[in-house]
Structures are given as structure tokens and as C-alpha cells.
XYZ file of C-alpha atoms in Angstrom:
581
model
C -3.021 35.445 26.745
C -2.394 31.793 25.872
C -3.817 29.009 28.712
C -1.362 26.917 29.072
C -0.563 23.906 30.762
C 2.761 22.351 31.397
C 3.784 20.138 28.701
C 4.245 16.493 30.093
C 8.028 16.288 29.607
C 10.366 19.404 30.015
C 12.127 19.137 27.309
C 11.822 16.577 24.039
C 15.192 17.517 22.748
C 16.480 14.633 24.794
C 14.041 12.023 23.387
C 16.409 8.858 21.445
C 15.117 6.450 19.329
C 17.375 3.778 20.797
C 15.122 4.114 24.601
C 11.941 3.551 22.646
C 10.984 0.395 23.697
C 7.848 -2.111 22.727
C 5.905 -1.542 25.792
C 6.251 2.885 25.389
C 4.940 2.324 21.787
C 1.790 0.334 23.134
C 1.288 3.039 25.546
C 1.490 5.783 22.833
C -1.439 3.908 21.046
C -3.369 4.667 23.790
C -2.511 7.523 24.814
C -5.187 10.443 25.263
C -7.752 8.650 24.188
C -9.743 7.947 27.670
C -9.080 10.966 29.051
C -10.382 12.170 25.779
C -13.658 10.643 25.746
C -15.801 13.277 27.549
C -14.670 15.779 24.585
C -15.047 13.154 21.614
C -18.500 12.693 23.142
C -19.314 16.564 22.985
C -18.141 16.594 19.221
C -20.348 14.617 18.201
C -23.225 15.938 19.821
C -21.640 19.123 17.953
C -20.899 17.618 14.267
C -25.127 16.427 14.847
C -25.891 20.086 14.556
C -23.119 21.571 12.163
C -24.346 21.964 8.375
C -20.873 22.375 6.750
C -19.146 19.067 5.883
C -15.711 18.857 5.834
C -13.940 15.725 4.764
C -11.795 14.095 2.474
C -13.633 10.792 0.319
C -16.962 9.362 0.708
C -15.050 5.422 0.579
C -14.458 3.968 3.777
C -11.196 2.355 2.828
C -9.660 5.889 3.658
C -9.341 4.743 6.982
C -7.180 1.738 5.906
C -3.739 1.429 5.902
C -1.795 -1.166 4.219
C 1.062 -3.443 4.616
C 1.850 -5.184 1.618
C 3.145 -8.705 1.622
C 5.497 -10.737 -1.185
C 3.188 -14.157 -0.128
C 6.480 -15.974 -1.005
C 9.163 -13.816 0.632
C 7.371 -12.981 4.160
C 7.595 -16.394 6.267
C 7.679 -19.872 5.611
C 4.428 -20.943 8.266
C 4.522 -24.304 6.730
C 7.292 -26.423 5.339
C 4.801 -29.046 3.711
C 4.052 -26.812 0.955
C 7.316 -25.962 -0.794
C 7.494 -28.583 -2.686
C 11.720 -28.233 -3.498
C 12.104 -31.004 -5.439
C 9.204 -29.411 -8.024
C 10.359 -28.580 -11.858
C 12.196 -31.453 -12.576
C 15.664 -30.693 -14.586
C 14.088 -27.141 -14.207
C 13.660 -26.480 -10.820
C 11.552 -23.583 -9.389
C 12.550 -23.711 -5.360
C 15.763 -21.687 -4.419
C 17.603 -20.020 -6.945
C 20.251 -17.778 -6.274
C 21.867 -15.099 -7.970
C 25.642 -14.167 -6.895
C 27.017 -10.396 -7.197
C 30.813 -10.668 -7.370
C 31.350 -8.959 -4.108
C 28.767 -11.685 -2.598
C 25.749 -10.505 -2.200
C 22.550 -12.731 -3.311
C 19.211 -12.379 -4.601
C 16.878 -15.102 -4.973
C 14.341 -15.880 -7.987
C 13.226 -19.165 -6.896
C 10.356 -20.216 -4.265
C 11.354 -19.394 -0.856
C 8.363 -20.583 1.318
C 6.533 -17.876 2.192
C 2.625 -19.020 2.445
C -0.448 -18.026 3.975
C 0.366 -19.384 7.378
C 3.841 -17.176 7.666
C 1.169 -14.210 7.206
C -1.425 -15.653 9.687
C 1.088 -16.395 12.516
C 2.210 -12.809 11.810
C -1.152 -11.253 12.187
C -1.137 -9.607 15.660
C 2.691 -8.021 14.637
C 1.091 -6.518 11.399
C -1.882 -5.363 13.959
C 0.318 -4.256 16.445
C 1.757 -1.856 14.047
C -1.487 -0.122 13.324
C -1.837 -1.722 9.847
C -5.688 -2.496 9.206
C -4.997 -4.129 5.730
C -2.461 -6.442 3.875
C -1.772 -6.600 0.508
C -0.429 -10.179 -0.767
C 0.860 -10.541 -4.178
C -1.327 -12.898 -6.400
C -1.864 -16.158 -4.652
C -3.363 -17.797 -7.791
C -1.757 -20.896 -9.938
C 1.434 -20.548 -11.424
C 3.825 -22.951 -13.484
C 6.110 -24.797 -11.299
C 9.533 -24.861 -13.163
C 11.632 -21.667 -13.923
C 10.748 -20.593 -17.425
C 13.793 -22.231 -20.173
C 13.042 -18.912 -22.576
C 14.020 -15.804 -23.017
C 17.043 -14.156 -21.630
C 18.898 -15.247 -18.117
C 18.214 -13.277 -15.419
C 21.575 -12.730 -13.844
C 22.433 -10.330 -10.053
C 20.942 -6.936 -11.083
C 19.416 -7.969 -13.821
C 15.732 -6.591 -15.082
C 13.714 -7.408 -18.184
C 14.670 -10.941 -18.037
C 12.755 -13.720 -17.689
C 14.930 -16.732 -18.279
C 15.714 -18.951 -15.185
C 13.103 -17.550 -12.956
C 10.743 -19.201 -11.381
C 6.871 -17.606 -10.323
C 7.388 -17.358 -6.935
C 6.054 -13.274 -7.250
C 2.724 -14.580 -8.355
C 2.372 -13.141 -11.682
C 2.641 -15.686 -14.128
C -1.176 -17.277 -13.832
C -2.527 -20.007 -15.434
C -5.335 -20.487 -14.011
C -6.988 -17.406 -12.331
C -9.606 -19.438 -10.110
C -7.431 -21.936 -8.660
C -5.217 -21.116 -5.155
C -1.307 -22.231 -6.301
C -0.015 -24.823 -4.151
C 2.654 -23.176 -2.388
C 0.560 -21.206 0.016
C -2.130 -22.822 1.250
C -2.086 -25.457 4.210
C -4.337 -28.047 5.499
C -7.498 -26.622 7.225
C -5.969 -22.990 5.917
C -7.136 -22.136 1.988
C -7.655 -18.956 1.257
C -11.220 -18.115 2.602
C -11.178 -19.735 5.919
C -7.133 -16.910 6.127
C -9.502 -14.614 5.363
C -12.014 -14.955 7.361
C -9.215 -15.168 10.923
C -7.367 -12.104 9.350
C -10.907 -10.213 9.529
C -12.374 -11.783 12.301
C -9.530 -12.206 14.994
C -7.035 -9.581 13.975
C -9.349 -6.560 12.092
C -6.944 -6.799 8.708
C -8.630 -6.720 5.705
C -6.786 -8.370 2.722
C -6.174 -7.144 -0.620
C -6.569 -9.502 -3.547
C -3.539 -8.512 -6.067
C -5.004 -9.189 -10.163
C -3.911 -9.033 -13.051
C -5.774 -8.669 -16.712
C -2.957 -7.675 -19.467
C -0.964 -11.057 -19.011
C -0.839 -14.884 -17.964
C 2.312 -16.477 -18.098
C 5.824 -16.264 -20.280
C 4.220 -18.425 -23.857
C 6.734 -18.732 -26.130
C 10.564 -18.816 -27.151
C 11.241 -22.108 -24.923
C 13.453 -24.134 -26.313
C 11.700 -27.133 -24.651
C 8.152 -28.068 -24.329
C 7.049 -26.566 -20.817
C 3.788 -27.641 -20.673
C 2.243 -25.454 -17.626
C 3.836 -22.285 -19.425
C 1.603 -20.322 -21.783
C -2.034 -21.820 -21.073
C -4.941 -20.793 -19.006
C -7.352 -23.388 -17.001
C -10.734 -22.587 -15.686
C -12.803 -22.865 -12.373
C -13.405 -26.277 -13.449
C -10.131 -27.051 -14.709
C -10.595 -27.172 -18.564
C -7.837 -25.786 -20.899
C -9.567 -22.598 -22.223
C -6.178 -20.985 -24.509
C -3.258 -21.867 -25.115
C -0.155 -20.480 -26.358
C 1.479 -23.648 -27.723
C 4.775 -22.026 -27.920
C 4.346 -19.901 -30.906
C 5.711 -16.076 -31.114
C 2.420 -13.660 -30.845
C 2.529 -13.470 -34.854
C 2.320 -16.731 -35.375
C -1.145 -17.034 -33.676
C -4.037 -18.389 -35.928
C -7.619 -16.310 -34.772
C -9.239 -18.870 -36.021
C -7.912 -21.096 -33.353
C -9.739 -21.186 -30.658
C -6.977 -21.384 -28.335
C -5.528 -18.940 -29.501
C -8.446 -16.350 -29.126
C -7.304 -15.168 -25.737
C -4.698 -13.617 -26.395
C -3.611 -10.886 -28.745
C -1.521 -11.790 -31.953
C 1.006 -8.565 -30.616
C 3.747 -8.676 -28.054
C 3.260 -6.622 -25.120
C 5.810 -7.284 -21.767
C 8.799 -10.106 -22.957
C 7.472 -13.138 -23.487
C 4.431 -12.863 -21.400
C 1.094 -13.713 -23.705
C -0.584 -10.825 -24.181
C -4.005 -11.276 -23.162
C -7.068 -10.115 -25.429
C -9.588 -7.946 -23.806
C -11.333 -7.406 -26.657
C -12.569 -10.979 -26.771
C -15.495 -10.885 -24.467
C -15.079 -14.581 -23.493
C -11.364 -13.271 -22.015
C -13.060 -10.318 -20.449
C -16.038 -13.018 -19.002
C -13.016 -15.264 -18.046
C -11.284 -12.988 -16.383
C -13.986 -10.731 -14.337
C -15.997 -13.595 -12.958
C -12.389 -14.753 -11.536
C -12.358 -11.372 -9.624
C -15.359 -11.800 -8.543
C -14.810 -15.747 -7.136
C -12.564 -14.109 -5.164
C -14.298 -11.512 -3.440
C -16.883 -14.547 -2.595
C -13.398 -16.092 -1.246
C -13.010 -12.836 1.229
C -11.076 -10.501 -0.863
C -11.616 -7.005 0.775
C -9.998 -4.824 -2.077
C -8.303 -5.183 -5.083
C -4.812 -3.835 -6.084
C -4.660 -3.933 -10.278
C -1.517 -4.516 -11.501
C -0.032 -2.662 -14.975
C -3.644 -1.098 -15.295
C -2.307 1.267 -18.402
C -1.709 -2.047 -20.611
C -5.229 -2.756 -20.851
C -7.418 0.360 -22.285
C -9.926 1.278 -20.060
C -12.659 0.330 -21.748
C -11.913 -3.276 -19.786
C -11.914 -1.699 -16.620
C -15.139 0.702 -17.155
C -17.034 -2.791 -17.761
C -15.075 -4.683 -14.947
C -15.436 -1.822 -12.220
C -19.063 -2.085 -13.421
C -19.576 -5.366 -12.708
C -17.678 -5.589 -9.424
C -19.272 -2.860 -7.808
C -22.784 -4.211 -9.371
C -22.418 -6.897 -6.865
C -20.395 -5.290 -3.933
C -21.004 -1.072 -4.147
C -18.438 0.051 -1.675
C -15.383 -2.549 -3.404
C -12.279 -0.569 -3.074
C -9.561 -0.906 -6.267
C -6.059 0.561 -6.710
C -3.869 0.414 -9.373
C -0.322 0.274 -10.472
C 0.122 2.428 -13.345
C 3.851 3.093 -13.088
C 4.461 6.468 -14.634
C 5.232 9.560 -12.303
C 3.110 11.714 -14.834
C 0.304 12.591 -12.439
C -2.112 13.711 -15.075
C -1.321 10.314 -16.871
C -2.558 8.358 -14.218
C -5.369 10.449 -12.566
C -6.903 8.767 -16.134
C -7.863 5.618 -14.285
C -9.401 7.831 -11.330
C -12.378 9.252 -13.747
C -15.889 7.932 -14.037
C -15.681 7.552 -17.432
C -12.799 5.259 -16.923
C -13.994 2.813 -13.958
C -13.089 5.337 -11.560
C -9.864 3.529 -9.456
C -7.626 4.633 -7.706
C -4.068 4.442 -8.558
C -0.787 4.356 -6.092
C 0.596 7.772 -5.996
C 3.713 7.096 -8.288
C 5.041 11.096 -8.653
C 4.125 10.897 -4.672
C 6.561 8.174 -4.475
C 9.293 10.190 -6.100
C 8.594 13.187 -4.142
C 8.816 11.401 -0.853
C 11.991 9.467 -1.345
C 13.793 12.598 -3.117
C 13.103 14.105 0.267
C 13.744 11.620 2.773
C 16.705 9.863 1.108
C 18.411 13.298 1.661
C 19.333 15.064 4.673
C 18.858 19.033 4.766
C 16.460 18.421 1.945
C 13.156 20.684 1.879
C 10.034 19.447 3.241
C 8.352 22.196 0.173
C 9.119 19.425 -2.348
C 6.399 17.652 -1.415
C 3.673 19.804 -1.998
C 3.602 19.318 -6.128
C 2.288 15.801 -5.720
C -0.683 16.032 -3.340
C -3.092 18.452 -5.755
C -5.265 19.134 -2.780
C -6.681 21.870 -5.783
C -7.263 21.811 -9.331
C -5.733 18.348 -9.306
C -6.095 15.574 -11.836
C -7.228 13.293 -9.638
C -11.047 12.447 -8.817
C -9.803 12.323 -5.747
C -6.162 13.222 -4.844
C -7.876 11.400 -0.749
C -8.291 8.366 -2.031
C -4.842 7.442 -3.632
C -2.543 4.937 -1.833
C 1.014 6.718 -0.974
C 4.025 4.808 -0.796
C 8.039 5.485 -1.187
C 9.144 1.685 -2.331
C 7.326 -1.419 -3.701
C 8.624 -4.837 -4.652
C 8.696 -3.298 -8.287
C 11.916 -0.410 -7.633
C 15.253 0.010 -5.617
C 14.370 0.300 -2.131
C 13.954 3.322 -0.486
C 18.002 4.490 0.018
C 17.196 6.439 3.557
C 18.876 6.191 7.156
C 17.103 4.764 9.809
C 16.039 8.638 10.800
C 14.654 8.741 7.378
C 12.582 6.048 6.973
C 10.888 7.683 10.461
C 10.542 10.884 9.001
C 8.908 9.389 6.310
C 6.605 7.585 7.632
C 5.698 10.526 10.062
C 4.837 11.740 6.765
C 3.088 8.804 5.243
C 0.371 8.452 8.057
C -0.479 11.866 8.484
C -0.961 13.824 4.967
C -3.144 12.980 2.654
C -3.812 9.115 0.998
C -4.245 5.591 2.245
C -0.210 4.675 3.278
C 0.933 1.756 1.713
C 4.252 0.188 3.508
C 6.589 -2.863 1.584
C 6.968 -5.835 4.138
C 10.729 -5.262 5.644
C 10.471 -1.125 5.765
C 9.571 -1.225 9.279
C 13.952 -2.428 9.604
C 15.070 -0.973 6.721
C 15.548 -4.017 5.074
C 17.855 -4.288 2.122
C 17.672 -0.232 1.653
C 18.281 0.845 -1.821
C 18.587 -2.200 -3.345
C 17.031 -2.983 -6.894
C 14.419 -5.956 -7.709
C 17.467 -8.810 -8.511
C 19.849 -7.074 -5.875
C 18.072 -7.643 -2.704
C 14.360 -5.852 -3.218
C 12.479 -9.040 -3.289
C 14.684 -11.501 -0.496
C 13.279 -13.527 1.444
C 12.333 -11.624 5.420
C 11.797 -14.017 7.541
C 10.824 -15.145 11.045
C 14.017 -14.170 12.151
C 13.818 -10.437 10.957
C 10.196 -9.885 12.239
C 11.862 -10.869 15.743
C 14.340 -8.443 15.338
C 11.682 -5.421 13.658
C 9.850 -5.421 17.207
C 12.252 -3.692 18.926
C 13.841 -1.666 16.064
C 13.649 2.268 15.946
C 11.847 2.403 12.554
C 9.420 -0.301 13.706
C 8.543 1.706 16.781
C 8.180 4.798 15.327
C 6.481 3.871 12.660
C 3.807 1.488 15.237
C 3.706 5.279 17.088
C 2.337 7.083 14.267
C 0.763 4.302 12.496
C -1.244 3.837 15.710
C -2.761 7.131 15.956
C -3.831 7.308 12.502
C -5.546 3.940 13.522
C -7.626 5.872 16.249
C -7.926 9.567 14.908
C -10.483 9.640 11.956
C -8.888 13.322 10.868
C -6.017 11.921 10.021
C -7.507 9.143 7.831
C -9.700 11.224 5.747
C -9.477 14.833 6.995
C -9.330 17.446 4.854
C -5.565 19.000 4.425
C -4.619 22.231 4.986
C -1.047 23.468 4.707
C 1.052 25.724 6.934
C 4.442 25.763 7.195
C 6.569 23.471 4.702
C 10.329 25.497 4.763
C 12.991 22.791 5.044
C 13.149 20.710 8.158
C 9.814 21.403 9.296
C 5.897 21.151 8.121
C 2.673 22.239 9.674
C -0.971 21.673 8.442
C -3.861 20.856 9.513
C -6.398 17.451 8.794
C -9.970 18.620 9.134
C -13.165 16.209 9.417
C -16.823 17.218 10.442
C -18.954 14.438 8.654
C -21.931 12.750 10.304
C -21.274 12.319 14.566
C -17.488 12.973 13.803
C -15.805 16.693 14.371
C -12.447 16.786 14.699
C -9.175 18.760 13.300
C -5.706 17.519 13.951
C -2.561 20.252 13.945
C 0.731 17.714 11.941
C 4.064 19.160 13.043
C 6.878 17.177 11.745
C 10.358 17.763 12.424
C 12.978 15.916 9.936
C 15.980 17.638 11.574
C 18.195 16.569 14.521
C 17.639 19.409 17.129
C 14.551 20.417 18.741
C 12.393 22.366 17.146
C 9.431 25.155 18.784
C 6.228 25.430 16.225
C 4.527 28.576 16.976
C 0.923 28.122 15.513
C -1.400 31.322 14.972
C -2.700 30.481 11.245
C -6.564 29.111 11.069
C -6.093 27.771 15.055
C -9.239 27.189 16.658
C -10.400 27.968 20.539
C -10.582 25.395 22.782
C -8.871 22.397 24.053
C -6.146 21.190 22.210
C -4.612 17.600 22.833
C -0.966 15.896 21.489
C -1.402 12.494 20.772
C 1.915 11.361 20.148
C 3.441 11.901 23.303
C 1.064 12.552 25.759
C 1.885 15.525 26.319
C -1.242 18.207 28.288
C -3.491 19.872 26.761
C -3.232 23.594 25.830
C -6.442 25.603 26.125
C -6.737 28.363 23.113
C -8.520 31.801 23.231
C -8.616 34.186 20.700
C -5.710 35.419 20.229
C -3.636 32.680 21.371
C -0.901 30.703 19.267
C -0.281 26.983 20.093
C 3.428 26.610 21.050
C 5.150 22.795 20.642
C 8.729 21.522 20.750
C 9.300 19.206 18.667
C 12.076 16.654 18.832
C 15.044 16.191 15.833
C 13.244 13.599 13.740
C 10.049 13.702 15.260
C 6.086 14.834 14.964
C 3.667 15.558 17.494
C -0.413 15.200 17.025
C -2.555 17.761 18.260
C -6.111 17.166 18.642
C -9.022 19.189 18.733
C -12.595 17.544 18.982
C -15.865 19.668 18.200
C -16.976 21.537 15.179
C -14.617 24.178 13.248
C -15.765 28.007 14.863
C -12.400 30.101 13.120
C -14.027 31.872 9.659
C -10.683 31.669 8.197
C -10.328 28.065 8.377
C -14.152 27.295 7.394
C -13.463 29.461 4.213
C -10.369 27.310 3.311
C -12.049 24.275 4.042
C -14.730 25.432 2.003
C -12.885 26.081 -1.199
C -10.910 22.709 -0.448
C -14.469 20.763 -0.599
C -15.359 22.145 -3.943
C -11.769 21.205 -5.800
C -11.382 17.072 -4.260
């Protein structure tokens, strides 16, 4: 028969979002974890002496997860540097776009600036982020491009009338862009307080295909279509002209390739290998700057060739550098290209994850089985499906369309399967929810909305779970071994035993609104047995035994067990999981 102790609350079903309050979630990050200690101690003493190694990556950025910031569009920290009156007769600071029912999205500078994100540092902490992600801080033009076509309210593919408050248009790729620095605050010395007093890494954002919009202006714009370097010297320049019209001979012009690639952005050469010198030493000024990790943007523009010599030469320097890339297609054996060796070997944000998660969680009733196609936890594509960064909505696509209940149940599922989570500033509220890049995605957050985020259901649930992955190493790069996944409900398993660490940690996760009991027999291991999430006793196993758990609607619990893995069944599966990551 089953040991069991009383669970700490008699029933769950009558947990509500709307009693969560600030001062519970802090509690659940600490939950079990002193009480704990004398059985954490024992597994390591036990993992010392196990020869079987179960885990998910070698890279210690598995333990990271990441909240990623639009540097203009978080909070304005410092009024000096938004320069409004910048661009002249084409002005760059706050420009709206009008739907006809009212509604507004903004492509002009806002204010956000390294300051908003350092005054903000202990909320993003709080939450049980360990990383942000800022969108490229480098130098931009400072008037809204005069080519192309108008952006208009829902518009895409358009560059007219926008300004480069997203950070993508650089022209000069070792030189901070005015807007978001202050005094006594460039970017080193933010780097160096996120790391120091708040234990968040940051996550330099780069680009290689393209600089800035280059030609079709119908007025000399004299910041648009040139690079600078570290010492400020014009180095190529687009001077205006259509890519065809671009002499090779001109050394200007040698940057950049005589083809169009994305609108009128230039089309950067990476076969020139003063381009690929320019552009990988900026990387690496950077890093000496405090970058922690790079996230690539459009990787599959650039043949990876470029990136097999620049992940070279990064990792030369710094082994252990971390990279990620966006390579938006939601063909996972397209993308698992960038993973291989033979291509540089990044990682890539899980794009058909993406899909998967928000077909699921956008939809009530939906089945929790969908998700399994996307994590290739065998014979994947991937060098390693562990290593990928998982997200449901970037600055890039509509907002993830999902109730408050399902933006928890995703992110119950976010920071416990498999990946490094990724979540967009403004998630944690819900902000703007299914709304497209120029309808809403990209608005400004604000002061004002991180006030109202730390009392918010999503916010707190999200802190919950967010907060054990933060202190549970199984759940950051555990192996992942599936159970249940019928409709409302999931069960599996994260396994580690690596070095002093031997733990496994049973996921249930509960997407519907009534209680639900798991009844756990499959792979379960004797012994003690602890649920992190709510603090809820421990159950002791025997042979035999099954671990019972109610679950609340829209809910997970966490249970814990520390020491090596003794059930054959499980070491078998774990086994055959090692040899296909």
C-alpha cells in the first residue's frame, strides 16, 4: 500500500486565480526547498556514485530563461534621451497609426532605454526570469525612412514613414544609438548591474543579412544606407542607388550585394571578407561590452558558411557563448539546419513549437497530444531538440489570441517541458492579445502596465512556475519523458543525474476548469516524493504504489524526487532518450 500523507489543502478545486496575491507567489518560490535540503544533500552524495548520466544539453544556458525586451517599447527610465524634435521635416519620435474604429499603433520612438530596463530589474527577477533579451541597441538613422511604401494600421512589408525605433536598421554596428543610453549608464556599466545586482544575463540581439533601408528615397537621407566603423569612418555606402545599379568596383559599394533581398534594406555581402571582418569583430566588441548570449536575427538569409566562420570565431574567444536564431519557418527539419556542426551549430527558436503551443492554448477543449510533434525528444532534426528556445509570440507575429486561463496554461507548459522559455515583454498581462505587428504587437508597455502586471493572474502564475524552474535543475535540463497527453491533461517526467545533481520531477498540468486526480504508476520511483508548486506533503512511494494528485482547473503541480533513478523501466527509457538528443 501507498504511504501517504495528507495533502496540505483538502481540496484544490477551490483554488482562484483572482486570491493569488504577490506575497503567496513569493512564498511559492520558496516553498519546499528548506525542508528539502537534508534530501538534496543525500542526492548528491548519490549522483557522486551513480555511473548512468541522464540529462538534457551539456550548455549551461539551459538553465536560463528569457524575457525579451523591445529596448524602445518597455519604459521610458530617462526623458533626456528621446530626442522628439530629431528628423527634421522627417521626424522619427511618435508616430501613430489610426484604425478606423480607433485603435493605434505606433512606429515612431517611444522612449524606452536602458534605464526603463534597469529600474525594472528586480520585477523581471521577481518573475524567475534569469535573462533578457533587448532588441539591437546599436546606431540607427534618426528620421523615418521617405522610401518605399507607407506603412499604414495593419500594415506589413512596408517601410515608408517608419522610423528605427525596433533597432534593426544599423549603421554603424559598434556604436550604442543615442536613444538608450544615459549618463553614467552605457551599455557595459547596464550590464554589469543586470549581472551583478539582479543575476540577469542579457542577450545581445545581431544582425548580418542587412543594415538599413538604401535606396528609393525620393530625398537625400544621408544616415540611411551607409555603415560607420568603431572609429567612425564611412566604410559602404549605398548612395541611393537600386541594388543593380551598384558598381563592384566601388569600394563603397563592396559591402553589399548588387541583389535585393528584404524591401529596400541593403543587402549585405558576406562573401566579401572585409564585411564578414566588419561585422564579426562587432559581435565580438560586444561580448567585451557584457553581452551574455546572442539572439541572430533572419539567420536563413545569410548561408551558413558566414555563420560556420562566425560561430568559429566567437566561441574561439569565449567556448561556452550561447547563440539562438530566428529562422522563421515552422518546417522543423528546415531549421534544425542551423543546429548542425557543420553549420555553426546554433540554436534556433522553436518556430513549429510556437505554432503548436498557441494552436493549443488559444483554444479551449483543445488536446494537450498536439504538442508532442514539435519536441522530437527522438530521431529529431535537431542537434539538440534541449537546447532550443520555446516561445508562443514575439514582436515579429499577432500576439498570442488566448484568455487569461490560457496564457497560464501555457506558460505551465513553457517552464516545464523541454527548451529554454522565451516570454515577449507584456505576456505576463496579456497585453494587446492577438494583435498583429502595426495593430498593437509592438506598443509601447509602460511604467504604468508593469504596476498593474504585479498583481495580475497571468503575472502570478506565471512568477509561480517560472520560479520553480529557477530552483529545480530537472526542470531546466532534465531529460523528458512522456505520460499522459489526452486532452485537458499531461503527465511526464524531467529526469537529471549529472555530476552532484540527481533529481526527477513528475509535470501534471491541468488546462481544464474542474479538478482533476492524476493517478501515476508508469516509471514512478520509491521514495519521497515532494510538490513544489503548492506546498503540498510529501507522499512516500513503495513498490507498488501509484502517486495520487488533484490538480486544480487550469493548474500544474511539481513533484520532486531527489536521489538517483532505482525503477529499470525508467533507466531503460532514459537510456534510449540519451542516445537520440
Amino acid at each position: 500500500m501507498m504511504k501517504q500523507k495528507l495533502l496540505a489543502r483538502p481540496s484544490l478545486s477551490c483554488f482562484t486565480f483572482t486570491a493569488m496575491t504577490m506575497a503567496l507567489t513569493l512564498a511559492l518560490t520558496a516553498c519546499t526547498h528548506t525542508s528539502h535540503k537534508a534530501s538534496v544533500d543525500s542526492a548528491k552524495q548519490s549522483a557522486k556514485h551513480s555511473t548512468a548520466q541522464y540529462y538534457g544539453t551539456d550548455d549551461p544556458f539551459v538553465k536560463e530563461a528569457v524575457y525579451f525586451v523591445m529596448t524602445d517599447r518597455f519604459v521610458d527610465g530617462d526623458e533626456s534621451n528621446n530626442y522628439p524634435e530629431q528628423g527634421g521635416n522627417l521626424p522619427s519620435f511618435d508616430l501613430p497609426l489610426y484604425a478606423e474604429n480607433g485603435d493605434t499603433a505606433n512606429v515612431g520612438y517611444l522612449g524606452g532605454d536602458l534605464k526603463g530596463v534597469l529600474d525594472n530589474a528586480q520585477y523581471i527577477s521577481n518573475m524567475g526570469f534569469t535573462a533578457v533579451w533587448l532588441t539591437p541597441i546599436v546606431e540607427n538613422p534618426d528620421q523615418q525612412f521617405s522610401g518605399g511604401e507607407a506603412i499604414a494600421y495593419g500594415g506589413a512589408f512596408k517601410d515608408g514613414g517608419k522610423s528605427a525605433y525596433h533597432g534593426y536598421w544599423a549603421s554603424n554596428f559598434y556604436k550604442i544609438d543615442e536613444h538608450y543610453p544615459s549618463e553614467n549608464l552605457d551599455y557595459k556599466t547596464y550590464t554589469n548591474k543586470m549581472r551583478d545586482q539582479f543575476g540577469i544575463k542579457t542577450v545581445f540581439d545581431v544582425v548580418a543579412n542587412h543594415g538599413s533601408p538604401s535606396f528609393s528615397m525620393p530625398v537625400e537621407q544621408d544616415q540611411f544606407g551607409k555603415l560607420y566603423d568603431l572609429n567612425g569612418r564611412l566604410v559602404a555606402d549605398h548612395q541611393n542607388l537600386a541594388p543593380e545599379k551598384l558598381d563592384p568596383n566601388n569600394p563603397l559599394h563592396q559591402f553589399y550585394h548588387t541583389t535585393p533581398d528584404i524591401m529596400q534594406l541593403s543587402n549585405l555581402n558576406e562573401d566579401n571578407p572585409q564585411l564578414r571582418d566588419y561585422l564579426i569583430n562587432s559581435y565580438l566588441y560586444w561580448i567585451e561590452q557584457g553581452a551574455d548570449a546572442f539572439r541572430i536575427d533572419t539567420i536563413k538569409h545569410v548561408p551558413h558558411h558566414f555563420w560556420q566562420e562566425m560561430a568559429a570565431r566567437v566561441r574561439a574567444q569565449y567556448p561556452d557563448f550561447f547563440m539562438f536564431a530566428e529562422s522563421f519557418d515552422y518546417n522543423s527539419n528546415f531549421i534544425a539546419q542551423h543546429t548542425l556542426a557543420k553549420n555553426g551549430g546554433i540554436s534556433v527558436l522553436d518556430f513549429p513549437g510556437q505554432k503548436a503551443i498557441t494552436r493549443v492554448f488559444e483554444t479551449p477543449g483543445s488536446d494537450y497530444a498536439s504538442l508532442l510533434s514539435y519536441l522530437h525528444l527522438t530521431h529529431g532534426p535537431y542537434a539538440n531538440p534541449y537546447e532550443l528556445t520555446t516561445f508562443y509570440d514575439n514582436h515579429d507575429m499577432p500576439r498570442m489570441n488566448a484568455s487569461d486561463l490560457g496564457f497560464i496554461d501555457a506558460n505551465n507548459w513553457l517552464f516545464t517541458s523541454r527548451g529554454i522559455p522565451v516570454v515577449y515583454q507584456g505576456s505576463e498581462i496579456g497585453f494587446m492579445r492577438g494583435k498583429a505587428e502595426h495593430q498593437g504587437n509592438r506598443n509601447y508597455l509602460g511604467q504604468e502596465n508593469i504596476e498593474i502586471a504585479k498583481s495580475h493572474p497571468i503575472q502570478q502564475q506565471l512568477s509561480a512556475i517560472a520560479n520553480i524552474r529557477k530552483n529545480v535543475p530537472a526542470l531546466q535540463n532534465g531529460l523528458q519523458v512522456n505520460l499522459e497527453f489526452k486532452g485537458d491533461h499531461a503527465a511526464f517526467y524531467r529526469v537529471i543525474q549529472k555530476g552532484d545533481i540527481a533529481q526527477t520531477a513528475l509535470v501534471l498540468l491541468n488546462k481544464s476548469d474542474k479538478s482533476h486526480r492524476f493517478e501515476i504508476t508508469q516509471y514512478l520511483d520509491k521514495g519521497t516524493w515532494t510538490e513544489m508548486r503548492f506546498e503540498q506533503q510529501a507522499q512516500t512511494i513503495t513498490t507498488g504504489d501509484a502517486l495520487l494528485a488533484d490538480v486544480a482547473g487550469h493548474s500544474v503541480n511539481v513533484w520532486v524526487k531527489e536521489g538517483a533513478v532505482v525503477n529499470d523501466a525508467l533507466k531503460n527509457e532514459l537510456s534510449k532518450l540519451m542516445a537520440f538528443k
